[in-house]
Tab-separated table of C-alpha atoms in Angstrom:
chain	number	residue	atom	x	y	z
N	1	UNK	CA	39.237	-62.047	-19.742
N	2	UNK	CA	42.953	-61.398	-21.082
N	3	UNK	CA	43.883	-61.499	-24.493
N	4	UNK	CA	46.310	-64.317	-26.011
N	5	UNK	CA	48.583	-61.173	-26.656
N	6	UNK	CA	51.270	-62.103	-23.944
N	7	UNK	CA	51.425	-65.174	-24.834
N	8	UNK	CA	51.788	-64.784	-28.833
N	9	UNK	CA	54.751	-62.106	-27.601
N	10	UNK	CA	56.644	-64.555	-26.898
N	11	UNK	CA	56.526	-66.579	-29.865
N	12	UNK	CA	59.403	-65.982	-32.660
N	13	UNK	CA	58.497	-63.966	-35.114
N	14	UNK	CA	57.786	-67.129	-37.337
N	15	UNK	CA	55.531	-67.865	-34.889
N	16	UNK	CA	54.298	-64.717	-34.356
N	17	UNK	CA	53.184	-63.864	-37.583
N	18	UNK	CA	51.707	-67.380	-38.874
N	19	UNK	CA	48.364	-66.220	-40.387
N	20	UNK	CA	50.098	-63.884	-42.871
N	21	UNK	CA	52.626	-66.404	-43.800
N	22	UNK	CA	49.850	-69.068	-44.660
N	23	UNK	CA	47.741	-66.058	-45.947
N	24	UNK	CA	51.309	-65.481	-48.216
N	25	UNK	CA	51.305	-69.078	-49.345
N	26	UNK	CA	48.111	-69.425	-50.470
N	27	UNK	CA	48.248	-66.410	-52.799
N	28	UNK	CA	51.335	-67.696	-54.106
N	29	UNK	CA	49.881	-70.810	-54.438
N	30	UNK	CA	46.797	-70.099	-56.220
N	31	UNK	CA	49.244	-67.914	-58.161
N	32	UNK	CA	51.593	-70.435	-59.586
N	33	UNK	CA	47.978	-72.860	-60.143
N	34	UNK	CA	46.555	-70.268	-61.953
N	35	UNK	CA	50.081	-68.674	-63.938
N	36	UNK	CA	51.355	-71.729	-64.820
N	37	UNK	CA	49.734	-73.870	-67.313
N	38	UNK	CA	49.767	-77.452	-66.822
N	39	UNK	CA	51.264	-77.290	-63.085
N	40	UNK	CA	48.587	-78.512	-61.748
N	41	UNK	CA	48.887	-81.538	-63.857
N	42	UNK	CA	52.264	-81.667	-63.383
N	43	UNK	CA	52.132	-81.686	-59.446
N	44	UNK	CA	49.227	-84.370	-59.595
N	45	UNK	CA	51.352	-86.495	-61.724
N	46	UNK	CA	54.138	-87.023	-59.129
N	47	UNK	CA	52.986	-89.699	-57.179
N	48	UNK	CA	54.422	-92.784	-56.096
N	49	UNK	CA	52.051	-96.175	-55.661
N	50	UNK	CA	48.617	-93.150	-55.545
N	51	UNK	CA	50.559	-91.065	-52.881
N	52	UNK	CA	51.150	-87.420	-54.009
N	53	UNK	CA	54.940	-87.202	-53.595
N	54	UNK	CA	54.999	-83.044	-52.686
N	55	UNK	CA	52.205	-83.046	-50.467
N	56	UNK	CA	54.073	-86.287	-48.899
N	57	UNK	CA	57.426	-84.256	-48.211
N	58	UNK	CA	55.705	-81.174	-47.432
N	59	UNK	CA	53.862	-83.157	-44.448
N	60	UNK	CA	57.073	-85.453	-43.630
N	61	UNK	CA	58.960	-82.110	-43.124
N	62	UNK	CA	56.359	-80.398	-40.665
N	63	UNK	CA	55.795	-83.390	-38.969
N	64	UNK	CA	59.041	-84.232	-38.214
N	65	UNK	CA	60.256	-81.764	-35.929
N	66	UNK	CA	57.300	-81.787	-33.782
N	67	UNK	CA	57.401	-85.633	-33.425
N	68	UNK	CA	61.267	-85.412	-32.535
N	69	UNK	CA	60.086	-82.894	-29.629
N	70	UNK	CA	57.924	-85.698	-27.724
N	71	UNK	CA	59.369	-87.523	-25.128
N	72	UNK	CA	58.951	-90.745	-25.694
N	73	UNK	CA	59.621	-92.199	-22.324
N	74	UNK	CA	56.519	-90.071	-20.939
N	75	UNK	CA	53.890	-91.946	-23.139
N	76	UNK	CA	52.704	-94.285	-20.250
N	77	UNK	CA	51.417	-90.864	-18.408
N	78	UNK	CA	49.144	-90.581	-21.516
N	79	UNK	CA	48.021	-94.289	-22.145
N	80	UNK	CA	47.022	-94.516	-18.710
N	81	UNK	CA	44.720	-91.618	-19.104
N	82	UNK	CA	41.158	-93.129	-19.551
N	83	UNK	CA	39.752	-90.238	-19.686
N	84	UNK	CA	41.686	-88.306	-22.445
N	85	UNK	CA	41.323	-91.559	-24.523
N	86	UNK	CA	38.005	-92.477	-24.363
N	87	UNK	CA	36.718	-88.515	-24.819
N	88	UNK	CA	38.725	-89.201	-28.122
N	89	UNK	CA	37.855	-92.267	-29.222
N	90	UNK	CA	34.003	-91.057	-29.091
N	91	UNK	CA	35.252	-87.586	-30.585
N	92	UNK	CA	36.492	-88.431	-33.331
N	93	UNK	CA	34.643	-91.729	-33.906
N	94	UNK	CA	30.864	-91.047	-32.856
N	95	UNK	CA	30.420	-86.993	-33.056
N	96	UNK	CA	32.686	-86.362	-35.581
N	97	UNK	CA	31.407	-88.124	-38.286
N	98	UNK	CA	28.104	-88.395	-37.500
N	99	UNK	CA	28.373	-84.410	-37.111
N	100	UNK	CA	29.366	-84.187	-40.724
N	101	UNK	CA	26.983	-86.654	-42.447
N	102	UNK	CA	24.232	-83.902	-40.369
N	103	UNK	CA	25.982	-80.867	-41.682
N	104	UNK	CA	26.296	-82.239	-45.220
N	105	UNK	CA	22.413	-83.374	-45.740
N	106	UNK	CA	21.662	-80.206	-43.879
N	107	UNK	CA	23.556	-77.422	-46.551
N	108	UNK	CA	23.996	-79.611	-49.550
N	109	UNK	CA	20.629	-81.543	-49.843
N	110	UNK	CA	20.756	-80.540	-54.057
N	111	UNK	CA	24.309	-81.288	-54.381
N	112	UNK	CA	25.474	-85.098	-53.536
N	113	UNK	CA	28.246	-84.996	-55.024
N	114	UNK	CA	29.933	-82.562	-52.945
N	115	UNK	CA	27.363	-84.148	-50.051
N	116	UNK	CA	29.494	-87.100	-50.353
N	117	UNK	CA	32.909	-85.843	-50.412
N	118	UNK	CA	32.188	-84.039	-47.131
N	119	UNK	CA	31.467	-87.374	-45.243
N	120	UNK	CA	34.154	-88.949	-46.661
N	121	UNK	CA	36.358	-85.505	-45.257
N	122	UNK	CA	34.454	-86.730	-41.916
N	123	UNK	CA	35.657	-90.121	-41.747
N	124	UNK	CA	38.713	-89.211	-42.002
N	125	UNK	CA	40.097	-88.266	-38.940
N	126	UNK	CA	43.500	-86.145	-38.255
N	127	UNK	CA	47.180	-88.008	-38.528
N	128	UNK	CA	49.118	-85.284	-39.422
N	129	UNK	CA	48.641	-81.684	-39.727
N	130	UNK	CA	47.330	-81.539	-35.936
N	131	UNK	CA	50.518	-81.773	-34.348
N	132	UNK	CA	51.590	-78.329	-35.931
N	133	UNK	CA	48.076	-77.087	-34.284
N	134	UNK	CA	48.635	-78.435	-31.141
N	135	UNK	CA	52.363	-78.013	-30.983
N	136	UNK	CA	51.628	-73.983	-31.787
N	137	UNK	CA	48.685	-73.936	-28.938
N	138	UNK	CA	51.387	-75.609	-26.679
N	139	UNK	CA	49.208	-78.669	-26.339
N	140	UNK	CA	50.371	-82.039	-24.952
N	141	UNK	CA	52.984	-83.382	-27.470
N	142	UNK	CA	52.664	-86.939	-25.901
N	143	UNK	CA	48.992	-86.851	-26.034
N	144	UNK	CA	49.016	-85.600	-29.352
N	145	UNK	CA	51.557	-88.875	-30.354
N	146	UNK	CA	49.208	-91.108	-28.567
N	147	UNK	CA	45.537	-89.729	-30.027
N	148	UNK	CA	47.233	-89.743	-33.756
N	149	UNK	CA	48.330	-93.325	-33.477
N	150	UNK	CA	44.875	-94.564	-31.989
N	151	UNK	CA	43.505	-92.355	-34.724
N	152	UNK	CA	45.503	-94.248	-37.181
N	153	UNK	CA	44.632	-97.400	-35.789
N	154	UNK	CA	40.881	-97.059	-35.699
N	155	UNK	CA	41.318	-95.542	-39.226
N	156	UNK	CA	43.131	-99.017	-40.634
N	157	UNK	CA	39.834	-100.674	-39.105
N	158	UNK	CA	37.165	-98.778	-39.347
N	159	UNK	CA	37.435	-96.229	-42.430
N	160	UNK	CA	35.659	-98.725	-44.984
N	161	UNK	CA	32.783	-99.925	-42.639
N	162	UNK	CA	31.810	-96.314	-41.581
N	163	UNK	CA	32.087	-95.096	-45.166
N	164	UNK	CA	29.408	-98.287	-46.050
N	165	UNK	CA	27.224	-96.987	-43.183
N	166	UNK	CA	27.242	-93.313	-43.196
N	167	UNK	CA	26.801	-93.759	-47.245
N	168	UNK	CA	24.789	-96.145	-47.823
N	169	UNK	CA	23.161	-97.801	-44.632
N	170	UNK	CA	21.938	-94.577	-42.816
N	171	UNK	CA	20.678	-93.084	-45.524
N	172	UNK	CA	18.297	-95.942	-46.333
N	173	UNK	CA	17.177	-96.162	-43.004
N	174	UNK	CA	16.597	-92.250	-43.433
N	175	UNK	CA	14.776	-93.043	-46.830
N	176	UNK	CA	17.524	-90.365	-48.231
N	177	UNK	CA	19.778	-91.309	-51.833
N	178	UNK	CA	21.996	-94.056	-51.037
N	179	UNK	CA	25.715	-94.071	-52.168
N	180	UNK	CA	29.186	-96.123	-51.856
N	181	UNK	CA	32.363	-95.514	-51.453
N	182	UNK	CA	35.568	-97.857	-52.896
N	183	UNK	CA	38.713	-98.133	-50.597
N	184	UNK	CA	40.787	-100.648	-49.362
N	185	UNK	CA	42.450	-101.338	-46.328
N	186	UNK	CA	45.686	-101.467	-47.897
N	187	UNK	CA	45.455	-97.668	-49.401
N	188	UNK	CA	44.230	-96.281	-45.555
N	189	UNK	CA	46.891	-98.235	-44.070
N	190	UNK	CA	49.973	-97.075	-46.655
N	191	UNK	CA	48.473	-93.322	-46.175
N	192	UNK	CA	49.291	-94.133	-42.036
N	193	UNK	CA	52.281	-95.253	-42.672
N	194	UNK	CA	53.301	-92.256	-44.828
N	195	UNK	CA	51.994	-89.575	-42.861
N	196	UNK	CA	52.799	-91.191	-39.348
N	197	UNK	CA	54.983	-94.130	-39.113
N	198	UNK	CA	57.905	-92.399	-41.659
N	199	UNK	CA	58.353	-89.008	-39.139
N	200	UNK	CA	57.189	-90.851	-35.651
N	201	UNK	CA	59.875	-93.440	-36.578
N	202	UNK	CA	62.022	-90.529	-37.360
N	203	UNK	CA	61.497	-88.104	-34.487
N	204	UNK	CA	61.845	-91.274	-32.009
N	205	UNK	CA	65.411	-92.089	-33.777
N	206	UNK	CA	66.376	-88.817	-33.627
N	207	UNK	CA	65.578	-88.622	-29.335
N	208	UNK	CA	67.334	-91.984	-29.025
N	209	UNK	CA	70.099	-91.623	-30.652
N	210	UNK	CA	70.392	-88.025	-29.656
N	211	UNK	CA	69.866	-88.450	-26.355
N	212	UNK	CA	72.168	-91.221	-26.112
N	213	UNK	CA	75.012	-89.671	-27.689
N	214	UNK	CA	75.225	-85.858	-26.529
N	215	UNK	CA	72.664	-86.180	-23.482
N	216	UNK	CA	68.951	-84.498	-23.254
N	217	UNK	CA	70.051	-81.219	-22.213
N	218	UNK	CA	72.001	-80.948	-25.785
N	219	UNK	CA	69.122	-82.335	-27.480
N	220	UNK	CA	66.732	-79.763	-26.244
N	221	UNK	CA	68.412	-77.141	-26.305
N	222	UNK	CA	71.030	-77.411	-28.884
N	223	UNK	CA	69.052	-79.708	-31.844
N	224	UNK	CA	65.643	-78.918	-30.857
N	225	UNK	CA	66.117	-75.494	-31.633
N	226	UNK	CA	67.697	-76.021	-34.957
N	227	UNK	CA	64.805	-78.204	-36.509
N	228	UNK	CA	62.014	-76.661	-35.475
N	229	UNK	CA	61.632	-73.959	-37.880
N	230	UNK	CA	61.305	-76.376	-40.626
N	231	UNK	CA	57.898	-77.448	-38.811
N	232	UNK	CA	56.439	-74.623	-40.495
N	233	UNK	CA	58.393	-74.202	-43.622
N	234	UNK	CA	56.565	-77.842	-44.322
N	235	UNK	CA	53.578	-76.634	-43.624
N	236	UNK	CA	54.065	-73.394	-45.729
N	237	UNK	CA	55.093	-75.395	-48.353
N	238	UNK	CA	52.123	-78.058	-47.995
N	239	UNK	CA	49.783	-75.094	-48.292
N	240	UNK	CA	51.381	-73.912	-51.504
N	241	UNK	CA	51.426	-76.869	-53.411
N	242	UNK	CA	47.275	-77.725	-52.041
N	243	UNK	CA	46.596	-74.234	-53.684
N	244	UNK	CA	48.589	-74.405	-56.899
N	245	UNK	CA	47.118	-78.018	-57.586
N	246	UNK	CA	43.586	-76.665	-57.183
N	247	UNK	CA	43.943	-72.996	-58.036
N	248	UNK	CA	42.249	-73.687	-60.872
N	249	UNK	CA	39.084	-75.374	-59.826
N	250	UNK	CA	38.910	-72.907	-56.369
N	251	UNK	CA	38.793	-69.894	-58.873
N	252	UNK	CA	36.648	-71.149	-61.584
N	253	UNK	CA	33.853	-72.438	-59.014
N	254	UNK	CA	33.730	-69.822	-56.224
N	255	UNK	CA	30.142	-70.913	-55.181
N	256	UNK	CA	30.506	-73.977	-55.304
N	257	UNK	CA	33.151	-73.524	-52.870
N	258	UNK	CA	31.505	-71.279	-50.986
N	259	UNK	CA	29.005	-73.764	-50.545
N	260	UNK	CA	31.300	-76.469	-49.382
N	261	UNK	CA	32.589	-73.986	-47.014
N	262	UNK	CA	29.868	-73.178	-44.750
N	263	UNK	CA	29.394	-76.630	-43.538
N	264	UNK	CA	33.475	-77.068	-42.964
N	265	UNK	CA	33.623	-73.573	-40.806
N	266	UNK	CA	30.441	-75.071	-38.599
N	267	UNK	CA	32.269	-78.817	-38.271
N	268	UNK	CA	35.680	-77.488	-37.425
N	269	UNK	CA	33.901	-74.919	-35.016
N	270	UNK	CA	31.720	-76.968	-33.617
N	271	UNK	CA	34.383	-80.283	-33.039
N	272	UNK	CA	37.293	-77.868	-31.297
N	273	UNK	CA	34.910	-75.847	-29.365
N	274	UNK	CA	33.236	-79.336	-28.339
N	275	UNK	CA	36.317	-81.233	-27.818
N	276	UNK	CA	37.735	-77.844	-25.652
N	277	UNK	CA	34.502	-77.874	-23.417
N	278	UNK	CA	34.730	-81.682	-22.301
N	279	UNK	CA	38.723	-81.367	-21.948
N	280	UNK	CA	37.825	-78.531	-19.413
N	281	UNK	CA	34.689	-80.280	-18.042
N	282	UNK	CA	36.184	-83.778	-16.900
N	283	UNK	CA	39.639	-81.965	-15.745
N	284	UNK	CA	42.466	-82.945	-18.540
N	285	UNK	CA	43.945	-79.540	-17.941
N	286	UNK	CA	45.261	-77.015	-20.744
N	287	UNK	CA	47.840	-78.789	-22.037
N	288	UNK	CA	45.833	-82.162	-22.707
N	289	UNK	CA	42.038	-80.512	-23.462
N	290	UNK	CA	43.876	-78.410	-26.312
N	291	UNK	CA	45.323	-81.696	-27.528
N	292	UNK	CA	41.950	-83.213	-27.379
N	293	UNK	CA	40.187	-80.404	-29.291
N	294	UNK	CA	42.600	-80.178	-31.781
N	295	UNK	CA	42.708	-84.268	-32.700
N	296	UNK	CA	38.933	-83.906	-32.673
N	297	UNK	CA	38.713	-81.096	-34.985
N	298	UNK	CA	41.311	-81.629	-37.651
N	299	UNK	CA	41.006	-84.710	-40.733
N	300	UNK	CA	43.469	-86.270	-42.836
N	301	UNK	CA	42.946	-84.412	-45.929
N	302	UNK	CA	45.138	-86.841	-48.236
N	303	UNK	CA	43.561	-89.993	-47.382
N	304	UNK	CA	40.003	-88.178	-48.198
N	305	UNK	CA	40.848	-86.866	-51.252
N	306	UNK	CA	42.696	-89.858	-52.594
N	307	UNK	CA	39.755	-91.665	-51.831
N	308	UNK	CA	37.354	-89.629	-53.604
N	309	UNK	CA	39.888	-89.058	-56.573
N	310	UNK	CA	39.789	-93.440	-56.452
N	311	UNK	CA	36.503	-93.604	-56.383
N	312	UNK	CA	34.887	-91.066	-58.703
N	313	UNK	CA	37.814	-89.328	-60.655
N	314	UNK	CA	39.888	-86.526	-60.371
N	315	UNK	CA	37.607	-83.973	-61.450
N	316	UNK	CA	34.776	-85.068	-59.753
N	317	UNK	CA	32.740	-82.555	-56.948
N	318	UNK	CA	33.577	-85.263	-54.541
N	319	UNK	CA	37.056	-84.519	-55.059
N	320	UNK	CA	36.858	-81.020	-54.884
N	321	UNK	CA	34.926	-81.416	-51.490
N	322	UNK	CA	38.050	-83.134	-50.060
N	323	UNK	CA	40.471	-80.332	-51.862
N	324	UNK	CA	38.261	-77.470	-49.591
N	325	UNK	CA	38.567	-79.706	-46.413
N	326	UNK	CA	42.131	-78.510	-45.886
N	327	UNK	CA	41.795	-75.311	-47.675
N	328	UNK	CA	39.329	-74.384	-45.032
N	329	UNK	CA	40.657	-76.003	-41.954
N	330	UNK	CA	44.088	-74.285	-42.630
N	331	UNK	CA	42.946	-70.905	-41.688
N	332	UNK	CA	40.704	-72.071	-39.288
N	333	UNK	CA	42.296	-73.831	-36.887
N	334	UNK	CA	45.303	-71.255	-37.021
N	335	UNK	CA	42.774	-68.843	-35.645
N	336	UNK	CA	41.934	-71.769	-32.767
N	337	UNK	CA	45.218	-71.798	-31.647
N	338	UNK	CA	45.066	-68.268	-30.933
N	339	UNK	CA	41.746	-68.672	-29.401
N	340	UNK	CA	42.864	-71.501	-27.312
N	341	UNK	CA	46.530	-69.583	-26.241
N	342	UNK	CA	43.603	-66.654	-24.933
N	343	UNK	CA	41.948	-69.397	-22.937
N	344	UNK	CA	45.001	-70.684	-21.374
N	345	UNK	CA	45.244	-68.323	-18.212
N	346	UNK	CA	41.528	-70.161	-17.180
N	347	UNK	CA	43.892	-73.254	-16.908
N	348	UNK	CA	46.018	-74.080	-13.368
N	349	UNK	CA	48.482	-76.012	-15.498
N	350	UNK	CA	49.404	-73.105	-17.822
N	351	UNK	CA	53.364	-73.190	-18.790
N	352	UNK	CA	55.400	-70.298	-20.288
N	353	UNK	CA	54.573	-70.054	-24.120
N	354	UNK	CA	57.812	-70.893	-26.658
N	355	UNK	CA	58.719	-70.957	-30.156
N	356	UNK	CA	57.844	-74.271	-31.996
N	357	UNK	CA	61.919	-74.183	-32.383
N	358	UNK	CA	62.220	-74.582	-28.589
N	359	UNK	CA	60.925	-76.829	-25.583
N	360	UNK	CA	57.661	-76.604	-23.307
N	361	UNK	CA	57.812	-78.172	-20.241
């Protein structure tokens, strides 16, 4: 089997050297949580109608370089794709959740509170940070534009009625502790059209009116290159600002995290390596299995924990379960795109690996 080596040559040196960068930033984050009294507070008390205003930007700037890289006149070849959207839909929807709610009872039958935050991380399913994952992995980036929005959509309708059941319902049924959770359809649907509709609107602007002003060859390979790099300097920064708004609570309870951990690493495993082997199985090829495994695997980390912060405080272990999701899925997945990139030669569709700043074919 060869190594992902060749591949990861070829990335920038951004690129190339990811994991210490996001190893950097959460150091510095937990740093400036930990150093600075009160920034934690601070940071949590910028937000804008419940939406935390840095972790917004932070996300609107990764997203949006990756989203003006699609081309959007290619997104019938993906909604035509049964397949890839029905593997999905039942993905995301059926395993994923149900997955967690498993994992949860299974590692944290004495703890409900974090129990419950961990469902709620499983219920919410990935708008955002995947298309850095998939974009690095060099993944579909049509795909990935389709499975976010059906993502989103689904989440608008079914968020509150699979919290009632996987909370309250199955439980009973299961003669287990019974417990609810408080959302509205109004605060899923403004966290969609934060974290999606502002950069998807932007990216397909920028292709439009790019496009139709200097041509696609400039916009490829002239303004492509330009904005990519701030993909990851959002991320980066999005990492920072998770760790220095928990620093405090990830160093003062290192069991507890711990704890919540173990059941994250087996989920995240478990839903890429899942949503990989059925990509490969029914044919989608590299580019659109890694997009499938990587929409499968990831969660929308700010709808979660606003959710749990909503519903049972700030402080609560339910919050701190949905502060971990990310914190663990960060590190994680970065290590599944290099595990996918070393799968990609198994693949007959396999394209010539690039910098996020540049173009795949």
């Amino acid at each position: 089997m060869t190594s992902a080596a060749p591949v990861v040559a070829k990335l920038s040196t951004v690129d190339r050297f990811l994991p210490v960068w996001i190893g950097v930033a959460m150091v510095a984050g937990l740093l400036l949580g930990r150093g600075i009294p009160g920034l934690n507070r601070a940071l949590e008390g910028v937000r804008l109608d419940g939406i935390s205003l840095p972790i917004a930007l932070g996300l609107l700037i990764m997203m949006y370089p990756v989203l003006a890289k699609v081309r959007y006149d290619r997104l019938h070849t993906v909604t035509g794709d049964r397949r890839l959207l029905v593997s999905s839909l039942v993905l995301n929807w059926a395993l994923g959740p149900a997955l967690m709610f498993a994992l949860a009872w299974l590692t944290l039958p004495d703890l409900p509170e974090y129990r419950t935050g961990l469902i709620i991380v499983g219920l919410a399913r990935c708008i955002a940070m995947v298309v850095i994952w998939n974009d690095l992995a060099c993944g579909d980036r049509e795909a990935a534009a389709v499975l976010v929005a059906l993502n989103s959509i689904f989440q608008v309708a079914m968020f509150a009625a699979l919290g009632w059941f996987y909370l309250s319902v199955l439980p009973g049924w299961l003669g287990l502790e019974q417990t609810t959770v408080s959302t509205s359809p109004w605060q899923i649907a403004k966290s969609v059209l934060v974290f999606l509709g502002i950069p998807l609107l932007a990216g397909y602007l920028s292709r439009r009116l790019g496009e139709g002003a200097r041509g696609r060859e400039w916009y490829e390979s002239t303004f492509l290159p330009r904005i990519g790099p701030w993909a990851l300097y959002g991320l980066l920064f999005t990492i920072v600002i998770l760790f220095a708004l928990q620093g405090e609570q990830i160093t003062d309870r290192p069991l507890d995290v711990v704890r919540i951990a173990l059941p994250l690493l087996a989920y995240f495993t478990v839903m890429w390596g899942g949503g990989f082997l059925l990509g490969a199985a029914i044919g989608l090829g590299y580019q659109r299995t890694t997009t499938l495994a990587f929409t499968a695997a990831g969660n929308n980390f700010e709808l979660a924990i606003a959710v749990a912060i909503a519903t049972y405080g700030a402080t609560s272990g339910q919050a701190l379960a949905g502060v971990v999701g990310p914190l663990i899925e960060v590190p994680v997945l970065v290590c599944l795109v290099y595990v996918s990139l070393g799968l990609r030669h198994r693949f007959a569709d396999r394209h010539p690996a690039v910098s996020t700043g540049q173009t795949t074919s």
